[in-house]
Amino acid sequence: MNQHLVCSSEVKTALENGGAVVALETTIISHGFNYPENLECGRECERVIREEGAVPATIGIVDGRIVIGLDDDEIRRFAGDRSIPKCSRRDAAAIVAREGCGATTVAATMLFARMAGIRFFATGGIGGVHRGANQTFDISADLEELAQTEVAVICAGAKSILDIPLTLEYLETGGVTVLGYGTGAFPAFYLRDSGCAVDYRVENAGEAARMFKIKEELGLKGGVLICNPIPLKDEMESAFINGKIQAALDEAQKQGISGKAVTPFLLAELHKTTGGKSVEANKALVFNNARTAAQIALAYRELAGRS
Ligand code: PSU
Ligand code: MN
């Protein structure tokens, strides 16, 4: 294990026994929801993963240590402190060097999960190519990470705050396999269908696990994106949410929001303008992803012949 990584004993034991472990990120806790919803959400993801029989590993940088499997006190610290910076790949060494804390994004969580030997990671939505990226060059490092780090990310697609067709083009360039979990459509976070198609459709956890295992056997670098649509009962109304997304984008432009502040700003704006409806949808899809990720991790363990 890398000298800067610290694994909880639960995660360490599970990994040593070839157990099913699911990574979780901390940007979603510090910047994706408000307190105390963020705390409840972080805890509920862990509970759902355990309920399925897998082991959760929430990842974050705590006082310069990269922790794989935060304890409840540490999760509370991330939930209660919005000043903990977002940590993507480029921030990792700087935050460790100054012994700071970092809330890991999809990119950094993938990176650290891989270092620890964790193959599966559940989140809400990935970062992607922002609308207007031809001017701003705002393309999430999550996409580059997917192209180079061998972790399967279970998500609900990407929000239409992003340019979804360009995000899919970028994933193709990076050689990232995009799977639809029980769907042929790439999901748009609050909506089950973005109007874009996925490359391949899998019907269950066993099929998803098998695809990931074969990718490993082929020695292909990079991740796999497993797109799990929001449950039907939790899906938002498309005209409603798309209107709010456009208004949030306009507001961000008016206020000159840029760089790493863009995604948290848009999320907070939507939470406000939808009267909390987007928060409910967001929670539902994250829990759904945590459950599916646990099932895929367990299916992988079975395929790998360990029990
Ligand atoms: N998308 C969401 N919710 C989130 C994020 C993305 O729907 O909370 C977070 C994730 O941590 C993701 C990060 O990795 O935002 C992307 O940030 P950026 O666009 O600055 O790369
Ligand atoms: Mn960005």
GROMACS .gro file of C-alpha atoms and ligand atoms in nm:
model
  329
    1MET     CA    1   0.000   0.000   0.000
    2ASN     CA    2   0.123   0.349  -0.086
    3GLN     CA    3   0.278   0.530   0.213
    4HIS     CA    4   0.031   0.819   0.189
    5LEU     CA    5  -0.273   0.590   0.197
    6VAL     CA    6  -0.444   0.474   0.514
    7CYS     CA    7  -0.702   0.198   0.490
    8SER     CA    8  -0.966   0.137   0.758
    9SER     CA    9  -0.937  -0.208   0.911
   10GLU     CA   10  -1.276  -0.309   0.767
   11VAL     CA   11  -1.170  -0.219   0.412
   12LYS     CA   12  -0.826  -0.370   0.457
   13THR     CA   13  -0.967  -0.703   0.572
   14ALA     CA   14  -1.220  -0.708   0.289
   15LEU     CA   15  -0.952  -0.638   0.028
   16GLU     CA   16  -0.718  -0.901   0.168
   17ASN     CA   17  -0.997  -1.158   0.142
   18GLY     CA   18  -1.086  -1.056  -0.213
   19GLY     CA   19  -1.411  -0.911  -0.082
   20ALA     CA   20  -1.657  -0.685  -0.258
   21VAL     CA   21  -1.565  -0.322  -0.182
   22VAL     CA   22  -1.736  -0.012  -0.321
   23ALA     CA   23  -1.564   0.328  -0.314
   24LEU     CA   24  -1.760   0.650  -0.247
   25GLU     CA   25  -1.648   1.011  -0.304
   26THR     CA   26  -1.643   1.309  -0.066
   27THR     CA   27  -1.698   1.601  -0.306
   28ILE     CA   28  -2.061   1.494  -0.314
   29ILE     CA   29  -2.063   1.526   0.068
   30SER     CA   30  -1.881   1.859   0.107
   31HIS     CA   31  -2.013   2.030  -0.208
   32GLY     CA   32  -2.300   1.829  -0.355
   33PHE     CA   33  -2.564   1.873  -0.082
   34ASN     CA   34  -2.622   2.103   0.212
   35TYR     CA   35  -2.581   2.006   0.574
   36PRO     CA   36  -2.733   1.789   0.721
   37GLU     CA   37  -2.864   1.623   0.406
   38ASN     CA   38  -2.507   1.558   0.294
   39LEU     CA   39  -2.434   1.368   0.615
   40GLU     CA   40  -2.749   1.159   0.586
   41CYS     CA   41  -2.667   1.090   0.223
   42GLY     CA   42  -2.308   0.981   0.298
   43ARG     CA   43  -2.428   0.750   0.574
   44GLU     CA   44  -2.716   0.609   0.372
   45CYS     CA   45  -2.488   0.515   0.081
   46GLU     CA   46  -2.272   0.317   0.321
   47ARG     CA   47  -2.576   0.152   0.477
   48VAL     CA   48  -2.717   0.045   0.139
   49ILE     CA   49  -2.382  -0.107   0.034
   50ARG     CA   50  -2.359  -0.302   0.360
   51GLU     CA   51  -2.719  -0.416   0.328
   52GLU     CA   52  -2.626  -0.578  -0.004
   53GLY     CA   53  -2.335  -0.758   0.161
   54ALA     CA   54  -2.047  -0.545   0.033
   55VAL     CA   55  -1.809  -0.311   0.215
   56PRO     CA   56  -1.821   0.068   0.158
   57ALA     CA   57  -1.502   0.275   0.140
   58THR     CA   58  -1.567   0.648   0.152
   59ILE     CA   59  -1.248   0.821   0.035
   60GLY     CA   60  -1.108   1.164   0.124
   61ILE     CA   61  -0.786   1.337   0.230
   62VAL     CA   62  -0.777   1.402   0.606
   63ASP     CA   63  -0.491   1.618   0.738
   64GLY     CA   64  -0.262   1.501   0.461
   65ARG     CA   65  -0.352   1.132   0.481
   66ILE     CA   66  -0.546   0.972   0.196
   67VAL     CA   67  -0.807   0.776   0.387
   68ILE     CA   68  -0.973   0.473   0.226
   69GLY     CA   69  -1.278   0.407   0.443
   70LEU     CA   70  -1.358   0.720   0.645
   71ASP     CA   71  -1.509   0.663   0.989
   72ASP     CA   72  -1.827   0.837   1.100
   73ASP     CA   73  -1.643   1.127   1.270
   74GLU     CA   74  -1.448   1.191   0.950
   75ILE     CA   75  -1.762   1.179   0.735
   76ARG     CA   76  -1.916   1.433   0.974
   77ARG     CA   77  -1.614   1.654   0.928
   78PHE     CA   78  -1.659   1.656   0.549
   79ALA     CA   79  -2.032   1.717   0.587
   80GLY     CA   80  -1.988   2.011   0.822
   81ASP     CA   81  -1.718   2.199   0.636
   82ARG     CA   82  -1.774   2.346   0.293
   83SER     CA   83  -1.432   2.510   0.310
   84ILE     CA   84  -1.268   2.171   0.251
   85PRO     CA   85  -1.153   2.212  -0.109
   86LYS     CA   86  -1.253   1.991  -0.397
   87CYS     CA   87  -0.962   1.761  -0.472
   88SER     CA   88  -0.913   1.637  -0.825
   89ARG     CA   89  -0.601   1.461  -0.960
   90ARG     CA   90  -0.404   1.786  -0.999
   91ASP     CA   91  -0.469   1.882  -0.634
   92ALA     CA   92  -0.368   1.553  -0.471
   93ALA     CA   93   0.005   1.607  -0.413
   94ALA     CA   94  -0.040   1.970  -0.306
   95ILE     CA   95  -0.304   1.886  -0.045
   96VAL     CA   96  -0.105   1.594   0.096
   97ALA     CA   97   0.212   1.808   0.111
   98ARG     CA   98   0.046   2.082   0.314
   99GLU     CA   99  -0.129   1.824   0.534
  100GLY     CA  100  -0.467   1.958   0.440
  101CYS     CA  101  -0.807   1.803   0.381
  102GLY     CA  102  -0.949   1.735   0.037
  103ALA     CA  103  -1.296   1.631  -0.077
  104THR     CA  104  -1.225   1.393  -0.362
  105THR     CA  105  -1.402   1.428  -0.696
  106VAL     CA  106  -1.479   1.137  -0.925
  107ALA     CA  107  -1.128   1.170  -1.076
  108ALA     CA  108  -0.939   1.166  -0.744
  109THR     CA  109  -1.163   0.901  -0.592
  110MET     CA  110  -1.095   0.673  -0.889
  111LEU     CA  111  -0.724   0.737  -0.859
  112PHE     CA  112  -0.711   0.655  -0.487
  113ALA     CA  113  -0.950   0.360  -0.518
  114ARG     CA  114  -0.720   0.210  -0.779
  115MET     CA  115  -0.413   0.265  -0.557
  116ALA     CA  116  -0.592   0.075  -0.281
  117GLY     CA  117  -0.704  -0.208  -0.512
  118ILE     CA  118  -1.074  -0.118  -0.525
  119ARG     CA  119  -1.246  -0.184  -0.858
  120PHE     CA  120  -1.595  -0.038  -0.813
  121PHE     CA  121  -1.707   0.315  -0.729
  122ALA     CA  122  -2.059   0.455  -0.692
  123THR     CA  123  -2.140   0.821  -0.744
  124GLY     CA  124  -2.423   1.047  -0.865
  125GLY     CA  125  -2.312   1.195  -1.194
  126ILE     CA  126  -1.973   1.239  -1.355
  127GLY     CA  127  -1.820   1.568  -1.461
  128GLY     CA  128  -1.797   1.618  -1.836
  129VAL     CA  129  -1.759   1.864  -2.119
  130HIS     CA  130  -1.934   2.184  -2.016
  131ARG     CA  131  -2.163   2.368  -2.253
  132GLY     CA  132  -1.961   2.639  -2.421
  133ALA     CA  133  -1.638   2.442  -2.370
  134ASN     CA  134  -1.522   2.556  -2.713
  135GLN     CA  135  -1.474   2.897  -2.547
  136THR     CA  136  -1.395   2.807  -2.184
  137PHE     CA  137  -1.205   2.479  -2.232
  138ASP     CA  138  -1.398   2.356  -1.924
  139ILE     CA  139  -1.372   1.978  -1.951
  140SER     CA  140  -1.379   1.780  -1.629
  141ALA     CA  141  -1.068   1.586  -1.531
  142ASP     CA  142  -1.312   1.300  -1.458
  143LEU     CA  143  -1.308   1.217  -1.828
  144GLU     CA  144  -0.928   1.195  -1.845
  145GLU     CA  145  -0.929   0.978  -1.534
  146LEU     CA  146  -1.181   0.741  -1.689
  147ALA     CA  147  -0.943   0.709  -1.982
  148GLN     CA  148  -0.649   0.601  -1.768
  149THR     CA  149  -0.757   0.445  -1.438
  150GLU     CA  150  -0.894   0.091  -1.411
  151VAL     CA  151  -1.207   0.148  -1.203
  152ALA     CA  152  -1.573   0.090  -1.294
  153VAL     CA  153  -1.780   0.398  -1.211
  154ILE     CA  154  -2.149   0.342  -1.149
  155CYS     CA  155  -2.335   0.669  -1.211
  156ALA     CA  156  -2.666   0.808  -1.337
  157GLY     CA  157  -2.501   0.955  -1.648
  158ALA     CA  158  -2.432   1.326  -1.656
  159LYS     CA  159  -2.648   1.629  -1.591
  160SER     CA  160  -2.761   1.835  -1.882
  161ILE     CA  161  -2.578   2.129  -1.723
  162LEU     CA  162  -2.313   1.962  -1.942
  163ASP     CA  163  -2.291   1.912  -2.314
  164ILE     CA  164  -2.385   1.545  -2.320
  165PRO     CA  165  -2.310   1.467  -2.688
  166LEU     CA  166  -1.963   1.621  -2.653
  167THR     CA  167  -1.906   1.437  -2.325
  168LEU     CA  168  -1.978   1.108  -2.504
  169GLU     CA  169  -1.744   1.204  -2.790
  170TYR     CA  170  -1.469   1.274  -2.539
  171LEU     CA  171  -1.525   0.938  -2.367
  172GLU     CA  172  -1.501   0.765  -2.703
  173THR     CA  173  -1.170   0.937  -2.776
  174GLY     CA  174  -1.041   0.822  -2.439
  175GLY     CA  175  -1.138   0.463  -2.513
  176VAL     CA  176  -1.392   0.447  -2.230
  177THR     CA  177  -1.662   0.180  -2.262
  178VAL     CA  178  -2.002   0.327  -2.175
  179LEU     CA  179  -2.258   0.070  -2.059
  180GLY     CA  180  -2.629   0.125  -2.007
  181TYR     CA  181  -2.756  -0.070  -1.708
  182GLY     CA  182  -3.092  -0.203  -1.826
  183THR     CA  183  -3.113   0.078  -2.082
  184GLY     CA  184  -2.990   0.166  -2.429
  185ALA     CA  185  -3.003   0.538  -2.350
  186PHE     CA  186  -2.738   0.748  -2.179
  187PRO     CA  187  -2.917   0.884  -1.871
  188ALA     CA  188  -2.922   1.255  -1.784
  189PHE     CA  189  -2.911   1.232  -1.406
  190TYR     CA  190  -3.259   1.366  -1.318
  191LEU     CA  191  -3.396   1.207  -1.636
  192ARG     CA  192  -3.371   0.848  -1.753
  193ASP     CA  193  -3.293   0.938  -2.112
  194SER     CA  194  -3.067   1.214  -2.243
  195GLY     CA  195  -3.162   1.146  -2.604
  196CYS     CA  196  -2.814   1.001  -2.665
  197ALA     CA  197  -2.742   0.628  -2.687
  198VAL     CA  198  -2.489   0.423  -2.489
  199ASP     CA  199  -2.241   0.194  -2.664
  200TYR     CA  200  -2.360  -0.129  -2.501
  201ARG     CA  201  -2.645  -0.240  -2.285
  202VAL     CA  202  -2.613  -0.485  -1.994
  203GLU     CA  203  -2.914  -0.628  -1.816
  204ASN     CA  204  -2.780  -0.723  -1.476
  205ALA     CA  205  -2.489  -0.715  -1.232
  206GLY     CA  206  -2.340  -1.039  -1.367
  207GLU     CA  207  -2.317  -0.902  -1.721
  208ALA     CA  208  -2.162  -0.577  -1.603
  209ALA     CA  209  -1.907  -0.762  -1.387
  210ARG     CA  210  -1.817  -0.996  -1.673
  211MET     CA  211  -1.753  -0.708  -1.910
  212PHE     CA  212  -1.526  -0.538  -1.656
  213LYS     CA  213  -1.338  -0.861  -1.588
  214ILE     CA  214  -1.277  -0.921  -1.959
  215LYS     CA  215  -1.148  -0.566  -1.994
  216GLU     CA  216  -0.897  -0.648  -1.719
  217GLU     CA  217  -0.803  -0.980  -1.880
  218LEU     CA  218  -0.733  -0.793  -2.203
  219GLY     CA  219  -0.503  -0.560  -2.011
  220LEU     CA  220  -0.688  -0.254  -2.136
  221LYS     CA  221  -0.618   0.060  -1.939
  222GLY     CA  222  -0.886   0.297  -1.819
  223GLY     CA  223  -1.225   0.266  -1.657
  224VAL     CA  224  -1.572   0.161  -1.755
  225LEU     CA  225  -1.872   0.387  -1.712
  226ILE     CA  226  -2.180   0.197  -1.599
  227CYS     CA  227  -2.485   0.419  -1.646
  228ASN     CA  228  -2.772   0.337  -1.416
  229PRO     CA  229  -3.080   0.549  -1.479
  230ILE     CA  230  -3.266   0.715  -1.191
  231PRO     CA  231  -3.557   0.491  -1.080
  232LEU     CA  232  -3.877   0.565  -1.272
  233LYS     CA  233  -4.067   0.677  -0.962
  234ASP     CA  234  -3.800   0.936  -0.880
  235GLU     CA  235  -3.750   1.078  -1.228
  236MET     CA  236  -3.815   1.453  -1.265
  237GLU     CA  237  -4.040   1.617  -1.518
  238SER     CA  238  -3.824   1.705  -1.816
  239ALA     CA  239  -3.960   2.049  -1.914
  240PHE     CA  240  -3.946   2.157  -1.548
  241ILE     CA  241  -3.588   2.051  -1.479
  242ASN     CA  242  -3.452   2.159  -1.817
  243GLY     CA  243  -3.597   2.508  -1.761
  244LYS     CA  244  -3.429   2.530  -1.421
  245ILE     CA  245  -3.099   2.406  -1.565
  246GLN     CA  246  -3.104   2.677  -1.832
  247ALA     CA  247  -3.181   2.941  -1.568
  248ALA     CA  248  -2.895   2.814  -1.349
  249LEU     CA  249  -2.652   2.827  -1.644
  250ASP     CA  250  -2.762   3.185  -1.719
  251GLU     CA  251  -2.713   3.282  -1.355
  252ALA     CA  252  -2.364   3.127  -1.347
  253GLN     CA  253  -2.269   3.327  -1.653
  254LYS     CA  254  -2.412   3.648  -1.508
  255GLN     CA  255  -2.212   3.599  -1.188
  256GLY     CA  256  -1.896   3.504  -1.377
  257ILE     CA  257  -1.861   3.166  -1.204
  258SER     CA  258  -1.571   2.964  -1.345
  259GLY     CA  259  -1.330   2.677  -1.283
  260LYS     CA  260  -1.394   2.427  -1.006
  261ALA     CA  261  -1.675   2.644  -0.864
  262VAL     CA  262  -1.901   2.583  -1.164
  263THR     CA  263  -2.042   2.238  -1.078
  264PRO     CA  264  -2.110   2.313  -0.705
  265PHE     CA  265  -2.269   2.647  -0.801
  266LEU     CA  266  -2.505   2.490  -1.053
  267LEU     CA  267  -2.602   2.211  -0.810
  268ALA     CA  268  -2.676   2.458  -0.530
  269GLU     CA  269  -2.871   2.680  -0.767
  270LEU     CA  270  -3.090   2.388  -0.882
  271HIS     CA  271  -3.149   2.273  -0.527
  272LYS     CA  272  -3.278   2.624  -0.452
  273THR     CA  273  -3.485   2.691  -0.764
  274THR     CA  274  -3.657   2.350  -0.767
  275GLY     CA  275  -3.764   2.394  -0.405
  276GLY     CA  276  -3.564   2.090  -0.302
  277LYS     CA  277  -3.712   1.857  -0.566
  278SER     CA  278  -3.374   1.814  -0.734
  279VAL     CA  279  -3.226   1.712  -0.397
  280GLU     CA  280  -3.479   1.433  -0.358
  281ALA     CA  281  -3.407   1.305  -0.709
  282ASN     CA  282  -3.033   1.337  -0.649
  283LYS     CA  283  -3.051   1.133  -0.329
  284ALA     CA  284  -3.264   0.862  -0.489
  285LEU     CA  285  -3.027   0.812  -0.780
  286VAL     CA  286  -2.717   0.803  -0.560
  287PHE     CA  287  -2.865   0.534  -0.334
  288ASN     CA  288  -2.972   0.339  -0.641
  289ASN     CA  289  -2.615   0.357  -0.774
  290ALA     CA  290  -2.469   0.248  -0.439
  291ARG     CA  291  -2.695  -0.058  -0.440
  292THR     CA  292  -2.615  -0.148  -0.801
  293ALA     CA  293  -2.241  -0.099  -0.746
  294ALA     CA  294  -2.252  -0.335  -0.449
  295GLN     CA  295  -2.434  -0.597  -0.658
  296ILE     CA  296  -2.178  -0.564  -0.939
  297ALA     CA  297  -1.887  -0.590  -0.693
  298LEU     CA  298  -2.041  -0.908  -0.549
  299ALA     CA  299  -2.098  -1.051  -0.896
  300TYR     CA  300  -1.734  -0.977  -0.983
  301ARG     CA  301  -1.618  -1.160  -0.672
  302GLU     CA  302  -1.822  -1.462  -0.773
  303LEU     CA  303  -1.676  -1.459  -1.126
  304ALA     CA  304  -1.328  -1.429  -0.987
  305GLY     CA  305  -1.398  -1.749  -0.795
  306ARG     CA  306  -1.373  -1.610  -0.447
  307SER     CA  307  -1.646  -1.626  -0.188
  308PSU     N1  308  -2.188   1.589  -1.095
  308PSU     C1  309  -2.295   1.584  -1.014
  308PSU     N2  310  -2.279   1.601  -0.880
  308PSU     C2  311  -2.155   1.622  -0.826
  308PSU     C3  312  -2.044   1.623  -0.912
  308PSU     C4  313  -2.066   1.606  -1.045
  308PSU     O1  314  -2.406   1.565  -1.062
  308PSU     O2  315  -2.143   1.639  -0.703
  308PSU     C5  316  -1.906   1.641  -0.855
  308PSU     C6  317  -1.826   1.510  -0.866
  308PSU     O3  318  -1.742   1.500  -0.754
  308PSU     C7  319  -1.744   1.532  -0.992
  308PSU     C8  320  -1.715   1.680  -0.984
  308PSU     O4  321  -1.626   1.457  -0.997
  308PSU     O5  322  -1.836   1.736  -0.934
  308PSU     C9  323  -1.680   1.737  -1.118
  308PSU     O6  324  -1.628   1.864  -1.099
  308PSU     P1  325  -1.560   1.940  -1.220
  308PSU     O7  326  -1.672   1.960  -1.318
  308PSU     O8  327  -1.508   2.068  -1.160
  308PSU     O9  328  -1.453   1.849  -1.272
  309MN      MN  329  -1.425   2.214  -1.470
   0.00000   0.00000   0.00000
